[in-house]
Coordinates of C-alpha atoms (C1' of nucleotides) in Angstrom, one line a residue:
Chain A
X168 CA 0.0 0.0 0.0
X169 CA 1.3 3.4 -0.9
X170 CA 1.0 6.4 1.3
X171 CA -2.2 8.3 0.5
X172 CA -0.5 11.5 1.5
X173 CA 2.0 11.1 -1.4
X174 CA -0.9 10.6 -3.7
X175 CA -2.7 13.7 -2.4
X176 CA 0.4 15.9 -2.4
X177 CA 1.9 14.8 -5.7
X178 CA -0.6 12.8 -7.8
X179 CA 1.4 13.4 -10.9
X180 CA 4.3 11.3 -9.5
X181 CA 1.9 8.4 -8.9
X182 CA 0.4 8.7 -12.4
X183 CA 3.9 8.7 -13.9
X184 CA 4.7 5.5 -11.9
X185 CA 1.5 3.8 -13.0
X186 CA 2.3 4.7 -16.6
X187 CA 5.9 3.3 -16.4
X188 CA 4.4 0.1 -15.0
X189 CA 2.0 -0.1 -17.9
X190 CA -0.9 0.3 -15.5
X191 CA -3.9 2.6 -15.3
X192 CA -3.0 6.2 -14.2
X193 CA -6.8 7.0 -14.0
X194 CA -7.0 5.2 -10.7
X195 CA -5.2 8.2 -9.2
X196 CA -8.2 10.4 -9.8
X197 CA -10.6 7.8 -8.7
X198 CA -8.7 7.6 -5.4
X199 CA -8.7 11.4 -5.0
X200 CA -12.5 11.4 -5.4
X201 CA -13.0 8.4 -3.1
X202 CA -10.8 10.1 -0.5
X203 CA -12.9 13.2 -0.7
X204 CA -16.1 11.2 -0.3
X205 CA -14.7 9.3 2.6
X206 CA -13.5 12.4 4.5
X207 CA -16.8 14.2 4.2
X208 CA -18.7 11.1 5.1
X209 CA -16.5 10.6 8.1
X210 CA -17.0 14.2 9.2
X211 CA -20.8 13.8 9.1
X212 CA -20.7 10.6 11.1
X213 CA -18.3 12.0 13.7
X214 CA -20.3 15.2 14.2
X215 CA -23.6 13.3 14.8
X216 CA -21.8 10.7 16.9
X217 CA -20.5 13.5 19.2
X218 CA -24.1 14.7 19.6
X219 CA -25.4 11.2 20.3
X220 CA -22.8 10.7 23.0
X221 CA -23.7 13.9 24.9
X222 CA -27.4 13.2 24.6
X223 CA -26.9 9.6 25.8
X224 CA -25.0 11.0 28.8
X225 CA -28.0 13.1 29.7
X226 CA -30.2 10.0 29.6
X227 CA -27.9 8.5 32.2
X228 CA -28.4 11.5 34.4
X229 CA -32.2 11.5 33.9
X230 CA -32.4 7.8 34.6
X231 CA -30.3 8.3 37.8
X232 CA -32.6 11.0 39.1
X233 CA -35.7 9.0 38.3
X234 CA -34.3 5.9 40.1
X235 CA -33.4 7.9 43.1
X236 CA -36.8 9.5 43.3
X237 CA -38.5 6.1 43.0
X238 CA -36.5 4.7 45.8
X239 CA -37.3 7.6 48.2
X240 CA -41.0 7.8 47.0
X241 CA -40.5 11.5 46.0
X242 CA -43.6 13.3 44.8
X243 CA -42.2 14.1 41.3
X244 CA -41.5 10.5 40.3
X245 CA -44.0 10.5 37.4
X246 CA -42.5 13.7 35.9
X247 CA -38.9 12.4 36.2
X248 CA -39.9 9.1 34.6
X249 CA -41.5 11.0 31.7
X250 CA -38.4 13.1 31.3
X251 CA -36.2 10.1 31.3
X252 CA -38.3 8.3 28.8
X253 CA -38.5 11.3 26.5
X254 CA -34.7 11.7 26.6
X255 CA -34.2 8.0 25.9
X256 CA -36.5 8.1 22.9
X257 CA -34.6 11.1 21.5
X258 CA -31.3 9.2 22.0
X259 CA -32.8 6.2 20.3
X260 CA -33.6 8.2 17.2
X261 CA -30.1 9.6 17.1
X262 CA -28.6 6.2 17.6
X263 CA -30.3 4.9 14.4
X264 CA -29.1 7.9 12.4
X265 CA -25.5 7.4 13.7
X266 CA -25.6 3.8 12.7
X267 CA -26.6 4.7 9.2
X268 CA -23.9 7.3 8.9
X269 CA -21.3 5.0 10.3
X270 CA -22.2 2.4 7.8
X271 CA -21.9 5.0 5.0
X272 CA -18.5 6.2 6.3
X273 CA -17.2 2.7 6.6
X274 CA -18.4 1.8 3.0
X275 CA -16.6 4.9 1.7
X276 CA -13.5 3.8 3.5
X277 CA -13.7 0.3 2.0
X278 CA -14.2 1.8 -1.4
X279 CA -11.0 3.9 -1.0
X280 CA -9.1 0.9 0.3
X281 CA -10.1 -1.2 -2.7
X282 CA -8.8 1.5 -5.0
X283 CA -5.6 1.9 -3.1
X284 CA -4.9 -1.8 -3.3
X285 CA -4.8 -1.5 -7.1
X286 CA -1.8 0.9 -7.0
X287 CA 1.7 -0.6 -7.1
X288 CA 4.5 1.0 -5.2
X289 CA 5.8 4.3 -6.6
X290 CA 8.9 3.5 -8.6
X291 CA 12.3 4.9 -7.7
X292 CA 13.6 7.5 -10.1
X293 CA 15.7 5.9 -12.9
X294 CA 13.8 2.6 -13.1
X295 CA 13.4 1.8 -16.8
X296 CA 9.8 1.9 -18.1
X297 CA 8.2 -1.1 -19.8
X298 CA 7.8 -4.8 -19.3
X299 CA 9.8 -8.0 -18.9
X300 CA 12.1 -7.4 -21.8
X301 CA 12.8 -3.7 -21.1
X302 CA 15.4 -4.3 -18.4
X303 CA 18.7 -2.4 -18.5
X304 CA 22.0 -4.3 -18.1
X305 CA 24.0 -2.4 -15.5
X306 CA 27.2 -4.5 -15.6
X307 CA 28.6 -7.8 -16.8
X308 CA 31.1 -9.5 -14.6
X309 CA 33.5 -12.2 -15.9
X310 CA 33.5 -13.9 -19.2
X311 CA 32.0 -17.3 -20.3
X312 CA 34.4 -20.1 -20.8
X313 CA 35.2 -21.1 -24.4
X314 CA 34.4 -24.8 -24.2
X315 CA 35.1 -25.2 -28.0
X316 CA 38.7 -23.9 -27.4
X317 CA 39.0 -26.3 -24.5
X318 CA 38.0 -29.1 -26.9
X319 CA 34.8 -30.5 -25.4
X320 CA 31.1 -30.0 -25.4
X321 CA 29.7 -28.9 -22.0
X322 CA 27.2 -31.2 -20.3
X323 CA 24.1 -29.6 -18.8
X324 CA 23.6 -29.6 -15.1
X325 CA 21.3 -32.6 -15.0
X326 CA 23.6 -34.8 -17.0
X327 CA 26.4 -33.7 -14.7
X328 CA 24.2 -34.2 -11.6
X329 CA 23.4 -37.7 -12.7
X330 CA 27.0 -38.6 -13.5
X331 CA 28.0 -37.3 -10.0
X332 CA 25.1 -39.0 -8.3
X333 CA 24.0 -35.6 -7.1
X334 CA 20.5 -35.1 -8.6
X335 CA 17.7 -37.7 -9.0
X336 CA 14.7 -36.2 -10.8
X337 CA 13.1 -39.6 -11.6
X338 CA 12.6 -40.6 -8.1
X339 CA 11.6 -37.0 -7.2
X340 CA 8.7 -37.4 -9.7
X341 CA 7.9 -40.8 -8.3
X342 CA 7.4 -39.5 -4.8
X343 CA 6.0 -36.0 -5.4
X344 CA 5.4 -35.5 -9.1
X345 CA 6.9 -33.3 -11.8
X346 CA 9.4 -30.6 -10.7
X347 CA 10.3 -32.4 -7.6
X348 CA 13.7 -34.0 -7.1
X349 CA 16.2 -35.6 -4.7
X350 CA 19.6 -34.1 -4.0
X351 CA 21.8 -37.1 -3.2
X352 CA 25.3 -37.5 -2.0
X353 CA 27.5 -34.7 -3.2
X354 CA 24.4 -32.9 -4.5
X355 CA 23.1 -32.7 -0.9
X356 CA 26.5 -31.8 0.4
X357 CA 26.9 -29.1 -2.2
X358 CA 23.6 -27.5 -1.4
X359 CA 24.3 -27.5 2.3
X360 CA 27.7 -26.1 1.7
X361 CA 26.4 -23.2 -0.4
X362 CA 23.6 -22.3 2.1
X363 CA 26.1 -22.5 5.0
X364 CA 28.5 -20.3 3.1
X365 CA 25.6 -17.8 2.6
X366 CA 24.7 -17.8 6.3
X367 CA 28.4 -17.4 7.3
X368 CA 28.7 -14.4 5.0
X369 CA 25.5 -12.9 6.4
X370 CA 26.7 -13.4 10.0
X371 CA 30.0 -11.8 9.1
X372 CA 28.1 -8.7 7.9
X373 CA 26.0 -8.4 11.0
X374 CA 22.8 -10.2 9.9
X375 CA 20.8 -12.3 12.4
X376 CA 20.4 -15.8 11.0
X377 CA 16.8 -17.0 11.2
X378 CA 15.1 -20.3 10.5
X379 CA 11.5 -19.3 9.6
X380 CA 8.1 -20.9 9.4
X381 CA 7.2 -21.9 5.9
X382 CA 3.4 -21.7 6.5
X383 CA 1.8 -18.3 6.9
X384 CA -1.6 -16.9 7.7
X385 CA -3.5 -15.2 4.9
X386 CA -3.0 -11.7 6.4
X387 CA 0.8 -12.2 6.4
X388 CA 0.8 -13.4 2.8
X389 CA -1.4 -10.5 1.7
X390 CA 0.6 -8.0 3.7
X391 CA 3.9 -9.2 2.2
X392 CA 2.3 -8.6 -1.2
X393 CA 2.2 -12.2 -2.5
X394 CA -1.5 -12.2 -3.2
X395 CA -1.3 -9.6 -6.0
X396 CA 0.5 -10.9 -9.0
X397 CA 1.8 -14.1 -7.5
X398 CA -1.6 -15.4 -6.2
X399 CA -1.6 -18.3 -8.5
X400 CA 2.0 -19.2 -7.4
X401 CA 1.1 -19.8 -3.8
X402 CA 0.2 -23.2 -2.4
X403 CA -2.8 -23.0 -0.1
X404 CA -3.7 -25.6 2.6
X405 CA -7.5 -25.3 2.6
X406 CA -8.3 -27.3 5.7
X407 CA -6.1 -25.0 7.8
X408 CA -6.3 -21.8 5.7
X409 CA -2.5 -21.5 5.7
X410 CA -0.2 -20.7 2.8
X411 CA 3.1 -22.3 1.9
X412 CA 5.6 -19.5 1.5
X413 CA 7.5 -19.1 -1.7
X414 CA 10.4 -17.4 0.2
X415 CA 11.3 -16.6 3.8
X416 CA 10.7 -13.0 2.9
X417 CA 7.0 -13.6 3.8
X418 CA 7.9 -14.8 7.3
X419 CA 10.5 -12.2 7.9
X420 CA 8.2 -9.4 6.7
X421 CA 5.5 -10.7 9.1
X422 CA 8.1 -11.0 11.9
X423 CA 7.6 -7.4 13.1
X424 CA 4.0 -7.0 11.9
X425 CA 2.0 -4.6 14.1
X426 CA 5.2 -3.5 16.0
X427 CA 6.9 -0.2 16.6
X428 CA 10.6 -1.1 16.2
X429 CA 13.7 0.8 17.2
X430 CA 16.0 1.6 14.3
X431 CA 18.0 4.2 16.1
X432 CA 21.0 1.9 16.1
X433 CA 20.8 1.2 12.4
X434 CA 18.9 -1.2 10.1
X435 CA 17.7 -4.6 11.4
X436 CA 19.2 -7.2 9.1
X437 CA 17.9 -10.8 9.1
X438 CA 19.1 -13.8 7.0
X439 CA 16.3 -16.3 6.6
X440 CA 16.9 -19.9 5.8
X441 CA 13.9 -21.8 4.5
X442 CA 12.4 -24.2 2.1
X443 CA 10.4 -22.4 -0.6
X444 CA 7.3 -23.6 -2.4
X445 CA 6.0 -22.4 -5.7
X446 CA 3.2 -23.8 -7.8
X447 CA 4.8 -22.6 -11.1
X448 CA 1.3 -22.3 -12.5
X449 CA 1.4 -21.0 -16.1
X450 CA 4.9 -22.2 -16.7
X451 CA 4.1 -25.6 -18.2
X452 CA 6.7 -26.7 -20.6
X453 CA 9.2 -24.1 -19.4
X454 CA 12.5 -25.3 -17.9
X455 CA 11.2 -28.8 -17.5
X456 CA 14.6 -30.3 -17.4
X457 CA 16.6 -30.4 -14.1
X458 CA 16.4 -28.2 -11.1
X459 CA 16.1 -24.8 -12.7
X460 CA 12.4 -24.4 -12.1
X461 CA 11.1 -26.6 -9.3
X462 CA 8.2 -26.6 -6.8
X463 CA 10.4 -26.8 -3.7
X464 CA 13.9 -25.5 -3.1
X465 CA 16.1 -24.0 -0.4
X466 CA 17.0 -20.4 0.0
X467 CA 19.0 -18.0 2.2
X468 CA 17.4 -14.6 2.0
X469 CA 18.5 -11.2 3.3
X470 CA 15.7 -9.1 4.8
X471 CA 16.2 -5.6 6.1
X472 CA 14.1 -3.1 8.0
X473 CA 15.5 0.4 7.8
X474 CA 14.6 4.1 7.7
X475 CA 13.0 5.2 4.5
X476 CA 15.8 7.7 3.8
X477 CA 18.3 4.9 4.1
X478 CA 16.5 2.5 1.8
X479 CA 18.3 3.2 -1.5
X480 CA 21.8 3.0 0.0
X481 CA 20.8 -0.2 1.7
X482 CA 19.5 -1.6 -1.6
X483 CA 23.0 -1.0 -3.0
X484 CA 24.5 -2.9 0.0
X485 CA 22.2 -5.8 -0.6
X486 CA 23.3 -5.9 -4.2
X487 CA 27.0 -5.8 -3.1
X488 CA 26.5 -8.7 -0.7
X489 CA 24.9 -10.7 -3.5
X490 CA 27.9 -9.9 -5.7
X491 CA 30.2 -11.0 -2.9
X492 CA 28.4 -14.4 -2.9
X493 CA 28.5 -14.7 -6.7
X494 CA 32.2 -13.9 -6.7
X495 CA 32.8 -16.8 -4.3
X496 CA 31.2 -19.3 -6.7
X497 CA 33.3 -17.8 -9.6
X498 CA 30.6 -17.7 -12.3
X499 CA 30.1 -15.1 -15.0
X500 CA 27.1 -13.0 -14.4
X501 CA 25.3 -9.7 -15.3
X502 CA 23.3 -7.3 -13.2
X503 CA 20.0 -6.0 -14.6
X504 CA 17.8 -3.1 -13.5
X505 CA 14.3 -4.6 -13.8
X506 CA 11.8 -2.6 -15.8
X507 CA 8.8 -1.0 -13.9
X508 CA 6.2 -3.4 -15.4
X509 CA 8.1 -6.4 -14.2
X510 CA 8.6 -5.3 -10.6
X511 CA 5.7 -6.7 -8.8
X512 CA 3.5 -4.4 -6.8
X513 CA 5.6 -4.0 -3.5
X514 CA 8.9 -3.2 -5.2
X515 CA 10.0 0.3 -6.1
X516 CA 13.1 -1.0 -7.7
X517 CA 14.6 -4.5 -8.3
X518 CA 18.1 -5.6 -9.3
X519 CA 18.6 -9.2 -10.6
X520 CA 21.9 -10.9 -10.9
X521 CA 21.9 -13.5 -13.7
X522 CA 24.5 -16.2 -14.1
X523 CA 25.8 -17.5 -17.3
X524 CA 24.5 -21.0 -18.1
X525 CA 26.8 -22.5 -20.7
X526 CA 24.4 -25.1 -22.2
X527 CA 21.7 -22.6 -22.5
X528 CA 23.9 -19.9 -23.9
X529 CA 22.2 -17.3 -21.8
X530 CA 22.0 -15.7 -18.4
X531 CA 19.6 -17.0 -15.8
X532 CA 18.4 -15.3 -12.6
X533 CA 20.3 -16.3 -9.4
X534 CA 19.5 -13.4 -7.2
X535 CA 16.9 -10.7 -6.9
X536 CA 17.0 -7.8 -4.6
X537 CA 14.0 -5.5 -4.1
X538 CA 13.6 -2.1 -2.4
X539 CA 10.0 -2.1 -1.2
X540 CA 10.3 1.3 0.5
X541 CA 7.4 1.6 2.9
X542 CA 4.9 -0.3 0.8
X543 CA 5.1 -3.7 2.5
X544 CA 5.6 -2.2 6.0
X545 CA 2.5 0.0 5.6
X546 CA 0.3 -3.0 5.0
X547 CA 1.9 -5.0 7.8
X548 CA 1.8 -2.0 10.1
X549 CA 5.5 -1.8 11.0
X550 CA 6.6 1.6 12.3
X551 CA 9.2 3.4 14.2
X552 CA 9.2 6.4 16.5
X553 CA 9.6 9.3 14.2
X554 CA 13.2 10.6 14.8
X555 CA 12.2 14.0 13.6
X556 CA 9.6 14.6 16.3
X557 CA 6.5 13.2 17.7
X558 CA 4.5 10.2 16.5
X559 CA 5.4 7.2 14.4
X560 CA 6.1 6.5 10.8
X561 CA 6.3 3.5 8.5
X562 CA 9.7 1.9 8.0
X563 CA 11.2 0.6 4.8
X564 CA 11.8 -3.0 3.9
X565 CA 14.2 -4.6 1.5
X566 CA 15.1 -8.2 0.5
X567 CA 17.7 -10.0 -1.5
X568 CA 18.9 -13.5 -2.3
X569 CA 22.1 -14.9 -1.0
X570 CA 21.8 -18.4 -2.3
X571 CA 19.3 -20.9 -3.7
X572 CA 19.2 -24.4 -5.0
X573 CA 19.3 -23.0 -8.5
X574 CA 22.8 -21.8 -7.9
X575 CA 23.9 -25.5 -8.2
X576 CA 23.1 -25.3 -11.9
X577 CA 25.5 -22.5 -12.5
X578 CA 28.2 -24.0 -10.3
X579 CA 28.0 -27.5 -11.9
X580 CA 27.9 -26.2 -15.5
X581 CA 30.6 -23.5 -15.2
X582 CA 33.1 -25.6 -13.3
X583 CA 32.8 -28.9 -15.2
X584 CA 35.7 -30.6 -16.8
X585 CA 35.9 -32.8 -19.9
X586 CA 35.7 -36.1 -17.8
X587 CA 32.4 -35.0 -16.2
X588 CA 34.0 -34.0 -12.9
X589 CA 33.3 -30.6 -11.3
X590 CA 35.9 -28.4 -9.6
X591 CA 34.5 -26.9 -6.4
X592 CA 35.2 -23.1 -6.2
X593 CA 37.9 -22.3 -3.7
X594 CA 35.6 -20.4 -1.3
X595 CA 33.2 -23.2 -1.2
X596 CA 35.7 -26.0 -0.6
X597 CA 35.9 -25.8 3.1
X598 CA 32.1 -25.9 3.3
X599 CA 31.9 -28.9 1.0
X600 CA 34.9 -30.7 2.3
X601 CA 36.0 -31.6 -1.3
X602 CA 38.0 -29.9 -4.0
X603 CA 36.5 -31.8 -6.8
X604 CA 33.3 -33.8 -7.4
X605 CA 33.9 -36.9 -9.4
X606 CA 31.5 -39.2 -11.4
X607 CA 30.4 -42.2 -9.5
X608 CA 31.0 -45.7 -10.9
Chain B
rG1 C1' -9.6 -34.7 20.5
rG2 C1' -12.3 -33.3 25.4
rA3 C1' -12.9 -29.8 29.8
rG4 C1' -11.8 -25.2 31.9
rG5 C1' -9.4 -20.4 32.8
rC6 C1' -7.2 -15.9 31.0
rG7 C1' -6.1 -11.4 27.4
rU8 C1' -7.0 -3.7 30.4
rC9 C1' -2.0 2.2 28.9
rG10 C1' 5.9 0.1 28.4
rC11 C1' 5.3 -3.5 33.0
rA12 C1' 2.1 -4.9 37.1
rU13 C1' -2.7 -4.4 38.7
rA14 C1' -8.2 -2.2 39.8
rG15 C1' -12.5 -2.0 37.3
rU16 C1' -19.1 -7.3 36.4
rG17 C1' -24.1 -1.9 32.2
rG18 C1' -24.3 5.1 33.2
rC19 C1' -20.2 8.3 38.9
rC20 C1' -14.7 5.3 33.2
rU21 C1' -13.0 11.7 30.4
rA22 C1' -10.2 3.8 32.3
rG23 C1' -8.0 4.5 38.6
rU24 C1' -3.4 3.0 41.3
rG25 C1' 1.8 1.4 41.6
rC26 C1' 6.4 0.8 39.0
rG27 C1' 9.3 2.5 34.9
rC28 C1' 10.2 6.6 31.7
rC29 C1' 10.3 12.1 30.4
rC30 C1' 10.0 17.4 32.0
rG31 C1' 10.2 20.8 36.0
rC32 C1' 10.8 22.2 41.3
rC33 C1' 13.6 21.4 45.6
rU34 C1' 18.5 20.0 47.2
rG35 C1' 26.7 20.5 48.6
rC36 C1' 26.3 15.7 44.8
rU37 C1' 23.3 11.3 44.5
rA38 C1' 18.9 9.3 46.4
rA39 C1' 14.4 10.7 48.5
rG40 C1' 10.4 14.2 48.2
rC41 C1' 6.9 17.5 45.4
rG42 C1' 4.2 19.0 40.7
rG43 C1' 3.2 17.8 35.7
rG44 C1' 3.4 14.5 31.5
rU45 C1' 3.5 9.4 29.4
rU46 C1' -1.3 3.9 23.9
rG47 C1' -2.0 4.3 19.0
rG48 C1' -4.9 5.6 14.6
rG49 C1' -8.1 9.1 12.0
rG50 C1' -10.7 13.9 11.1
rU51 C1' -11.3 19.6 11.2
rU52 C1' -7.6 24.0 10.5
rG53 C1' -2.8 27.2 5.7
rA54 C1' 0.3 25.8 10.0
rU55 C1' 0.6 26.0 15.5
rU56 C1' -2.7 26.0 19.5
rA57 C1' -7.2 23.7 20.0
rC58 C1' -11.3 20.6 19.2
rC59 C1' -13.8 16.1 17.6
rC60 C1' -14.2 10.6 16.5
rC61 C1' -12.2 5.6 17.1
rU62 C1' -8.9 2.4 20.2
rC63 C1' -9.5 -2.2 27.0
rG64 C1' -6.5 -9.1 21.9
rC65 C1' -9.4 -8.9 16.8
rG66 C1' -14.3 -8.8 14.4
rG67 C1' -19.6 -8.8 14.8
rG68 C1' -24.1 -8.2 18.0
rU69 C1' -27.6 -6.6 22.2
rU70 C1' -28.6 -1.6 24.4
rC71 C1' -30.4 5.3 24.6
rA72 C1' -25.5 3.7 26.8
rA73 C1' -20.4 -1.9 26.6
rA74 C1' -13.7 -2.8 29.4
rU75 C1' -18.3 -4.9 31.6
rC76 C1' -23.6 -8.8 28.5
rC77 C1' -23.9 -12.3 23.8
rC78 C1' -21.6 -14.8 19.3
rG79 C1' -17.3 -15.9 16.2
rC80 C1' -11.9 -15.7 15.7
rC81 C1' -6.8 -15.2 17.4
rG82 C1' -3.2 -15.9 21.3
rC83 C1' -1.6 -17.7 26.1
rC84 C1' -2.2 -21.1 30.4
rU85 C1' -4.1 -25.6 33.2
rC86 C1' -6.1 -30.5 33.4
rC87 C1' -7.6 -35.2 30.8
rG88 C1' -6.9 -38.3 26.5
rC89 C1' -3.9 -39.6 22.2
rC90 C1' 0.9 -39.7 19.7
rA91 C1' 6.2 -39.5 20.0

RNA sequence: GGAGGCGUCGCAUAGUGGCCUAGUGCGCCCGCCUGCUAAGCGGGUUGGGGUUGAUUACCCCUCGCGGGUUCAAAUCCCGCCGCCUCCGCCA
């Protein structure tokens, strides 16, 4: 949810953001009108409610006087009773009116909220306009290996995984269906090593490691923004009305929901380790081979709560920490600035790091870091004491990937040798306990 | 799975239909007093929204959350969430 004050003060900025996202800028005017209706409706209700309260208080006094007279058999009992009854009747009329006005005000509020929910976060200046293909490449790091010059045809990650006894797709399908898999032997070791290296790096940079719930209540999923564009992506457990989270971002965003947190000592940085579940609806036939696109995987995710004015600098830091991880696995990659239309509603800017996958001859996303500014925190009601004075204000949230199961694809393919063995990148060696993965008999 | 209890301001607690504009204590903040500190004294101390150009000020909502009964709800009723106790079951 964006800040309605921004929309009131600078509607043009919101219109421009909507246009860049390829969404309806007209919703801005609809919101301004609905906001006007809500405020006048609320004013009417509150005025009458104030009157009703004072009248009702008089009823209390009249009733008191009457009861007292009745007890002491005073001569004016009948008059007092009549007065009390009359006052009560008048209060009853007012009460009905107030109820009607309250309903109207609440309906006007609902209408405004419904419109507000349709607006994505206001993009950060500089985000490219357009859709999925309109990203801007910010930097390319490293160069792809020339396998032709080395004299062999690279094997894809699944072929390597099977040679090494690291990946078993067939049995994954037998147990859980398509897009499920077993990591076995060195595959399991490699994933644990990667995730442990990510956690170690996070700790080194002051993050608090977290192991999070992977089921979340509806309000947390909605608050984190996963019921907008990703609604079809989320597994739902109907009997319990819980959702399987597609990333620990959900749990970490919900962690401080409805709290006023203290950021005076700097950002709160969490590194969440969790299994992630995605339905991959609508991607039938895409990436069906191997572990590139699967229903369940592991991820270490950075999640930060910080002051709104620090969010852009923090976003750069998250990107730097992602780059540090990518450097450790020694694969070529590029960084893209995602276009507005491909951001998803909570993000104001998103950088993806995409690693080179030799057998596909293209870059594939390994990390994604989003600056959600105050959008996510506003929905989840996460605030801080305003350092500039009285009151509270909404904090900013950001997230970014440190490692996922998909990274194994890039590691295996980029470090393979002609005989099907795979060299373990130096930084990863102490975590795996091996220098090289060799094919099994 | 069954039975019961509880949820009030940062913390502790009072409040069982109108005197609640939610009291009291602790903590915290401001001031006074005081060689210093402590004590003492006085004041302040939930959050959200609205009116106003802004300040002051005023108004509405907020006693876990959402409904309902009533002229009037912290208080009565219903649902949900959370915590606790006992029994059963599983490990």
